């Protein structure tokens, strides 16, 4: 059974197209107009092994908020649709990921009950502006992205920043940890399918 989805959403603030294949290899084609956010979504694709297409056109002449939020909404909806009835998967995923001085733990429950707990970012991270091209990505958007993803994908998500100092590392490690935990959660459960576990493989 194919675990894919293609969704489009258009509002007065943005137009977003998202395609996902949960059984991909991490291929990606991402363009949101927010360069740093593109980098984070590409990191998600690579580390979750979800093939991901994102094309977003938003009011970045104002700021990045609407484009980032609306993309997270559509991505969450696409992940939910692609998961189908979720039969035969592990359901739970847990990953702790380092990036130099930064360390983040993410835990996922593909439960159908949306919830997000996001803790541990150092004070001031929410005011940092990141990005070299396109609209700047404000640090406070990270929590908003995970909240939007969790709600629209209908997953329970806990993200804990355990250590970190450099603002870029703090955000990137969170996306990578979420990706690895999500990848673990949606993998086939060998107890139900007879398929050997691939947990921990590259």
PDB file of C-alpha atoms in Angstrom:
ATOM      1  CA  UNK A   1       0.000   0.000   0.000  1.00  0.00           C
ATOM      2  CA  UNK A   2       1.393   3.375  -1.035  1.00  0.00           C
ATOM      3  CA  UNK A   3       1.927   5.853   1.805  1.00  0.00           C
ATOM      4  CA  UNK A   4       1.845   9.049  -0.214  1.00  0.00           C
ATOM      5  CA  UNK A   5      -0.082  12.300  -0.205  1.00  0.00           C
ATOM      6  CA  UNK A   6      -0.367  15.465  -2.257  1.00  0.00           C
ATOM      7  CA  UNK A   7      -2.119  18.509  -0.805  1.00  0.00           C
ATOM      8  CA  UNK A   8      -2.598  22.120  -1.817  1.00  0.00           C
ATOM      9  CA  UNK A   9      -3.816  25.015   0.307  1.00  0.00           C
ATOM     10  CA  UNK A  10      -4.407  28.598  -0.731  1.00  0.00           C
ATOM     11  CA  UNK A  11      -5.311  31.564   1.450  1.00  0.00           C
ATOM     12  CA  UNK A  12      -5.023  35.319   1.094  1.00  0.00           C
ATOM     13  CA  UNK A  13      -1.543  34.994   2.636  1.00  0.00           C
ATOM     14  CA  UNK A  14       0.007  31.993   0.916  1.00  0.00           C
ATOM     15  CA  UNK A  15      -0.259  29.214  -1.627  1.00  0.00           C
ATOM     16  CA  UNK A  16       1.320  25.921  -0.572  1.00  0.00           C
ATOM     17  CA  UNK A  17       1.812  22.578  -2.309  1.00  0.00           C
ATOM     18  CA  UNK A  18       3.189  19.590  -0.400  1.00  0.00           C
ATOM     19  CA  UNK A  19       3.866  16.055  -1.627  1.00  0.00           C
ATOM     20  CA  UNK A  20       5.193  13.283   0.634  1.00  0.00           C
ATOM     21  CA  UNK A  21       6.179   9.657   0.263  1.00  0.00           C
ATOM     22  CA  UNK A  22       6.757   8.057   3.649  1.00  0.00           C
ATOM     23  CA  UNK A  23       8.600   5.139   2.075  1.00  0.00           C
ATOM     24  CA  UNK A  24      11.078   7.232   0.153  1.00  0.00           C
ATOM     25  CA  UNK A  25      14.796   7.830   0.387  1.00  0.00           C
ATOM     26  CA  UNK A  26      14.899  11.439   1.539  1.00  0.00           C
ATOM     27  CA  UNK A  27      14.658  13.055  -1.875  1.00  0.00           C
ATOM     28  CA  UNK A  28      13.603  16.689  -1.687  1.00  0.00           C
ATOM     29  CA  UNK A  29      12.479  19.635  -3.778  1.00  0.00           C
ATOM     30  CA  UNK A  30      11.817  22.513  -1.390  1.00  0.00           C
ATOM     31  CA  UNK A  31      11.263  26.204  -2.070  1.00  0.00           C
ATOM     32  CA  UNK A  32       9.369  28.401   0.380  1.00  0.00           C
ATOM     33  CA  UNK A  33      11.042  31.774  -0.094  1.00  0.00           C
ATOM     34  CA  UNK A  34      12.494  31.438   3.415  1.00  0.00           C
ATOM     35  CA  UNK A  35      16.002  30.099   2.889  1.00  0.00           C
ATOM     36  CA  UNK A  36      16.650  28.891   6.415  1.00  0.00           C
ATOM     37  CA  UNK A  37      13.277  27.120   6.565  1.00  0.00           C
ATOM     38  CA  UNK A  38      14.113  25.364   3.287  1.00  0.00           C
ATOM     39  CA  UNK A  39      17.294  24.115   4.960  1.00  0.00           C
ATOM     40  CA  UNK A  40      15.303  22.767   7.912  1.00  0.00           C
ATOM     41  CA  UNK A  41      12.712  21.012   5.727  1.00  0.00           C
ATOM     42  CA  UNK A  42      15.491  19.445   3.655  1.00  0.00           C
ATOM     43  CA  UNK A  43      17.093  18.208   6.888  1.00  0.00           C
ATOM     44  CA  UNK A  44      13.743  16.698   7.859  1.00  0.00           C
ATOM     45  CA  UNK A  45      13.475  14.893   4.522  1.00  0.00           C
ATOM     46  CA  UNK A  46      17.020  13.549   4.631  1.00  0.00           C
ATOM     47  CA  UNK A  47      16.813  12.236   8.178  1.00  0.00           C
ATOM     48  CA  UNK A  48      13.246  10.910   8.069  1.00  0.00           C
ATOM     49  CA  UNK A  49      13.786   9.316   4.606  1.00  0.00           C
ATOM     50  CA  UNK A  50      10.501  10.940   3.581  1.00  0.00           C
ATOM     51  CA  UNK A  51      10.518  12.094  -0.039  1.00  0.00           C
ATOM     52  CA  UNK A  52       9.356  15.685   0.196  1.00  0.00           C
ATOM     53  CA  UNK A  53       8.206  18.328  -2.248  1.00  0.00           C
ATOM     54  CA  UNK A  54       7.277  21.759  -0.908  1.00  0.00           C
ATOM     55  CA  UNK A  55       6.424  24.724  -3.094  1.00  0.00           C
ATOM     56  CA  UNK A  56       5.215  27.779  -1.196  1.00  0.00           C
ATOM     57  CA  UNK A  57       4.488  31.311  -2.333  1.00  0.00           C
ATOM     58  CA  UNK A  58       3.595  33.623   0.530  1.00  0.00           C
ATOM     59  CA  UNK A  59       3.620  37.210   1.695  1.00  0.00           C
ATOM     60  CA  UNK A  60       7.295  37.169   2.628  1.00  0.00           C
ATOM     61  CA  UNK A  61       7.445  40.889   1.841  1.00  0.00           C
ATOM     62  CA  UNK A  62       5.714  41.252   5.231  1.00  0.00           C
ATOM     63  CA  UNK A  63       7.660  38.553   7.078  1.00  0.00           C
ATOM     64  CA  UNK A  64       8.137  34.791   7.091  1.00  0.00           C
ATOM     65  CA  UNK A  65       5.429  33.950   9.616  1.00  0.00           C
ATOM     66  CA  UNK A  66       2.480  33.128   7.353  1.00  0.00           C
ATOM     67  CA  UNK A  67       4.560  31.138   4.881  1.00  0.00           C
ATOM     68  CA  UNK A  68       6.284  29.105   7.589  1.00  0.00           C
ATOM     69  CA  UNK A  69       3.052  28.448   9.480  1.00  0.00           C
ATOM     70  CA  UNK A  70       0.981  27.550   6.431  1.00  0.00           C
ATOM     71  CA  UNK A  71       3.668  25.210   5.129  1.00  0.00           C
ATOM     72  CA  UNK A  72       3.772  23.429   8.505  1.00  0.00           C
ATOM     73  CA  UNK A  73      -0.022  23.088   8.445  1.00  0.00           C
ATOM     74  CA  UNK A  74      -0.062  21.508   4.976  1.00  0.00           C
ATOM     75  CA  UNK A  75       2.931  19.287   5.748  1.00  0.00           C
ATOM     76  CA  UNK A  76       1.173  18.022   8.869  1.00  0.00           C
ATOM     77  CA  UNK A  77      -2.009  17.310   6.920  1.00  0.00           C
ATOM     78  CA  UNK A  78      -0.028  15.494   4.241  1.00  0.00           C
ATOM     79  CA  UNK A  79       1.771  13.325   6.792  1.00  0.00           C
ATOM     80  CA  UNK A  80      -1.556  12.455   8.400  1.00  0.00           C
ATOM     81  CA  UNK A  81      -3.107  11.508   5.057  1.00  0.00           C
ATOM     82  CA  UNK A  82      -0.094   9.458   3.997  1.00  0.00           C
ATOM     83  CA  UNK A  83      -0.155   7.476   7.241  1.00  0.00           C
ATOM     84  CA  UNK A  84      -3.600   6.113   6.399  1.00  0.00           C
ATOM     85  CA  UNK A  85      -4.928   3.768   9.083  1.00  0.00           C
ATOM     86  CA  UNK A  86      -1.390   3.433  10.565  1.00  0.00           C
ATOM     87  CA  UNK A  87      -1.699  -0.329  10.790  1.00  0.00           C
ATOM     88  CA  UNK A  88       1.491  -2.322  11.318  1.00  0.00           C
ATOM     89  CA  UNK A  89       3.751   0.566  12.331  1.00  0.00           C
ATOM     90  CA  UNK A  90       5.818   0.992  15.474  1.00  0.00           C
ATOM     91  CA  UNK A  91       3.731   4.014  16.554  1.00  0.00           C
ATOM     92  CA  UNK A  92       6.366   5.315  18.998  1.00  0.00           C
ATOM     93  CA  UNK A  93       9.677   6.901  18.032  1.00  0.00           C
ATOM     94  CA  UNK A  94      12.482   8.378  20.110  1.00  0.00           C
ATOM     95  CA  UNK A  95      15.707  10.048  18.986  1.00  0.00           C
ATOM     96  CA  UNK A  96      18.456  12.034  20.678  1.00  0.00           C
ATOM     97  CA  UNK A  97      20.602  13.937  18.201  1.00  0.00           C
ATOM     98  CA  UNK A  98      23.768  16.032  18.675  1.00  0.00           C
ATOM     99  CA  UNK A  99      25.097  18.809  16.477  1.00  0.00           C
ATOM    100  CA  UNK A 100      28.374  20.064  17.919  1.00  0.00           C
ATOM    101  CA  UNK A 101      27.399  21.723  21.228  1.00  0.00           C
ATOM    102  CA  UNK A 102      23.642  21.241  20.703  1.00  0.00           C
ATOM    103  CA  UNK A 103      21.748  18.173  21.909  1.00  0.00           C
ATOM    104  CA  UNK A 104      18.026  17.544  21.380  1.00  0.00           C
ATOM    105  CA  UNK A 105      15.656  14.714  22.230  1.00  0.00           C
ATOM    106  CA  UNK A 106      12.440  14.217  20.262  1.00  0.00           C
ATOM    107  CA  UNK A 107       9.747  11.653  21.051  1.00  0.00           C
ATOM    108  CA  UNK A 108       6.805  10.906  18.755  1.00  0.00           C
ATOM    109  CA  UNK A 109       3.580   8.995  19.278  1.00  0.00           C
ATOM    110  CA  UNK A 110       1.582   8.571  16.074  1.00  0.00           C
ATOM    111  CA  UNK A 111      -1.492   8.341  18.238  1.00  0.00           C
ATOM    112  CA  UNK A 112      -4.208  10.328  16.550  1.00  0.00           C
ATOM    113  CA  UNK A 113      -4.182  12.606  19.610  1.00  0.00           C
ATOM    114  CA  UNK A 114      -2.396  15.862  18.769  1.00  0.00           C
ATOM    115  CA  UNK A 115      -0.195  17.362  21.443  1.00  0.00           C
ATOM    116  CA  UNK A 116       3.088  19.240  21.505  1.00  0.00           C
ATOM    117  CA  UNK A 117       5.505  19.912  24.335  1.00  0.00           C
ATOM    118  CA  UNK A 118       8.482  22.074  23.395  1.00  0.00           C
ATOM    119  CA  UNK A 119      11.030  22.957  26.084  1.00  0.00           C
ATOM    120  CA  UNK A 120      14.631  23.874  26.774  1.00  0.00           C
ATOM    121  CA  UNK A 121      15.561  26.595  24.314  1.00  0.00           C
ATOM    122  CA  UNK A 122      17.813  29.205  25.949  1.00  0.00           C
ATOM    123  CA  UNK A 123      16.317  32.620  26.634  1.00  0.00           C
ATOM    124  CA  UNK A 124      16.740  34.898  23.657  1.00  0.00           C
ATOM    125  CA  UNK A 125      16.544  32.129  21.048  1.00  0.00           C
ATOM    126  CA  UNK A 126      13.013  33.212  20.176  1.00  0.00           C
ATOM    127  CA  UNK A 127      14.275  36.631  19.034  1.00  0.00           C
ATOM    128  CA  UNK A 128      17.132  35.430  16.822  1.00  0.00           C
ATOM    129  CA  UNK A 129      16.793  36.005  13.080  1.00  0.00           C
ATOM    130  CA  UNK A 130      18.302  33.314  10.875  1.00  0.00           C
ATOM    131  CA  UNK A 131      18.829  33.131   7.144  1.00  0.00           C
ATOM    132  CA  UNK A 132      20.930  34.432   4.325  1.00  0.00           C
ATOM    133  CA  UNK A 133      18.429  34.428   1.460  1.00  0.00           C
ATOM    134  CA  UNK A 134      14.755  35.285   1.381  1.00  0.00           C
ATOM    135  CA  UNK A 135      12.790  36.366   4.427  1.00  0.00           C
ATOM    136  CA  UNK A 136      14.463  35.897   7.804  1.00  0.00           C
ATOM    137  CA  UNK A 137      13.404  32.989  10.003  1.00  0.00           C
ATOM    138  CA  UNK A 138      12.632  34.150  13.538  1.00  0.00           C
ATOM    139  CA  UNK A 139      13.636  31.763  16.328  1.00  0.00           C
ATOM    140  CA  UNK A 140      10.132  31.742  17.835  1.00  0.00           C
ATOM    141  CA  UNK A 141       8.852  30.045  14.681  1.00  0.00           C
ATOM    142  CA  UNK A 142      10.441  26.728  15.625  1.00  0.00           C
ATOM    143  CA  UNK A 143       7.982  25.998  18.413  1.00  0.00           C
ATOM    144  CA  UNK A 144       5.149  27.199  16.201  1.00  0.00           C
ATOM    145  CA  UNK A 145       6.177  24.824  13.416  1.00  0.00           C
ATOM    146  CA  UNK A 146       6.201  21.804  15.723  1.00  0.00           C
ATOM    147  CA  UNK A 147       2.865  22.778  17.272  1.00  0.00           C
ATOM    148  CA  UNK A 148       1.293  23.146  13.827  1.00  0.00           C
ATOM    149  CA  UNK A 149       2.793  19.872  12.602  1.00  0.00           C
ATOM    150  CA  UNK A 150       1.671  17.943  15.664  1.00  0.00           C
ATOM    151  CA  UNK A 151      -1.881  19.270  15.511  1.00  0.00           C
ATOM    152  CA  UNK A 152      -2.412  18.695  11.799  1.00  0.00           C
ATOM    153  CA  UNK A 153      -0.567  15.367  11.614  1.00  0.00           C
ATOM    154  CA  UNK A 154      -2.449  14.305  14.764  1.00  0.00           C
ATOM    155  CA  UNK A 155       0.658  13.134  16.568  1.00  0.00           C
ATOM    156  CA  UNK A 156       1.944  13.642  20.085  1.00  0.00           C
ATOM    157  CA  UNK A 157       5.346  15.303  19.944  1.00  0.00           C
ATOM    158  CA  UNK A 158       7.804  16.154  22.695  1.00  0.00           C
ATOM    159  CA  UNK A 159      10.916  18.157  21.783  1.00  0.00           C
ATOM    160  CA  UNK A 160      13.470  18.858  24.512  1.00  0.00           C
ATOM    161  CA  UNK A 161      16.552  20.969  23.946  1.00  0.00           C
ATOM    162  CA  UNK A 162      19.087  19.453  26.341  1.00  0.00           C
ATOM    163  CA  UNK A 163      22.069  21.642  25.445  1.00  0.00           C
ATOM    164  CA  UNK A 164      23.099  24.235  22.921  1.00  0.00           C
ATOM    165  CA  UNK A 165      24.381  27.741  22.324  1.00  0.00           C
ATOM    166  CA  UNK A 166      24.620  28.501  18.600  1.00  0.00           C
ATOM    167  CA  UNK A 167      21.169  29.560  17.259  1.00  0.00           C
ATOM    168  CA  UNK A 168      21.492  27.735  13.929  1.00  0.00           C
ATOM    169  CA  UNK A 169      22.526  24.514  15.646  1.00  0.00           C
ATOM    170  CA  UNK A 170      19.677  24.773  18.145  1.00  0.00           C
ATOM    171  CA  UNK A 171      17.048  24.833  15.406  1.00  0.00           C
ATOM    172  CA  UNK A 172      18.663  22.342  13.041  1.00  0.00           C
ATOM    173  CA  UNK A 173      19.147  19.752  15.768  1.00  0.00           C
ATOM    174  CA  UNK A 174      15.460  19.962  16.656  1.00  0.00           C
ATOM    175  CA  UNK A 175      14.394  19.265  13.074  1.00  0.00           C
ATOM    176  CA  UNK A 176      16.846  16.378  12.773  1.00  0.00           C
ATOM    177  CA  UNK A 177      15.755  14.841  16.069  1.00  0.00           C
ATOM    178  CA  UNK A 178      12.095  15.113  15.079  1.00  0.00           C
ATOM    179  CA  UNK A 179      12.878  13.548  11.706  1.00  0.00           C
ATOM    180  CA  UNK A 180      14.674  10.587  13.257  1.00  0.00           C
ATOM    181  CA  UNK A 181      11.939  10.022  15.840  1.00  0.00           C
ATOM    182  CA  UNK A 182       9.226  10.262  13.183  1.00  0.00           C
ATOM    183  CA  UNK A 183      11.113   7.830  10.957  1.00  0.00           C
ATOM    184  CA  UNK A 184      11.263   5.357  13.837  1.00  0.00           C
ATOM    185  CA  UNK A 185       7.566   5.781  14.663  1.00  0.00           C
ATOM    186  CA  UNK A 186       6.309   5.136  11.128  1.00  0.00           C
ATOM    187  CA  UNK A 187       8.574   2.155  10.450  1.00  0.00           C
ATOM    188  CA  UNK A 188       6.916  -1.224  10.091  1.00  0.00           C
ATOM    189  CA  UNK A 189       6.699  -3.166  13.339  1.00  0.00           C
ATOM    190  CA  UNK A 190       8.364  -6.565  12.793  1.00  0.00           C
ATOM    191  CA  UNK A 191       6.170  -8.086  15.501  1.00  0.00           C
ATOM    192  CA  UNK A 192       3.158  -7.549  13.260  1.00  0.00           C
ATOM    193  CA  UNK A 193       4.630  -7.830   9.777  1.00  0.00           C
ATOM    194  CA  UNK A 194       7.492 -10.272  10.073  1.00  0.00           C
ATOM    195  CA  UNK A 195       9.754  -7.713   8.415  1.00  0.00           C
ATOM    196  CA  UNK A 196      13.200  -7.460  10.077  1.00  0.00           C
ATOM    197  CA  UNK A 197      13.791  -4.255  12.022  1.00  0.00           C
ATOM    198  CA  UNK A 198      15.730  -1.513  10.250  1.00  0.00           C
ATOM    199  CA  UNK A 199      16.030   0.704  13.311  1.00  0.00           C
ATOM    200  CA  UNK A 200      19.420   2.345  13.463  1.00  0.00           C
ATOM    201  CA  UNK A 201      20.287   1.760   9.796  1.00  0.00           C
ATOM    202  CA  UNK A 202      21.438   4.611   7.582  1.00  0.00           C
TER     203      UNK A 202
END
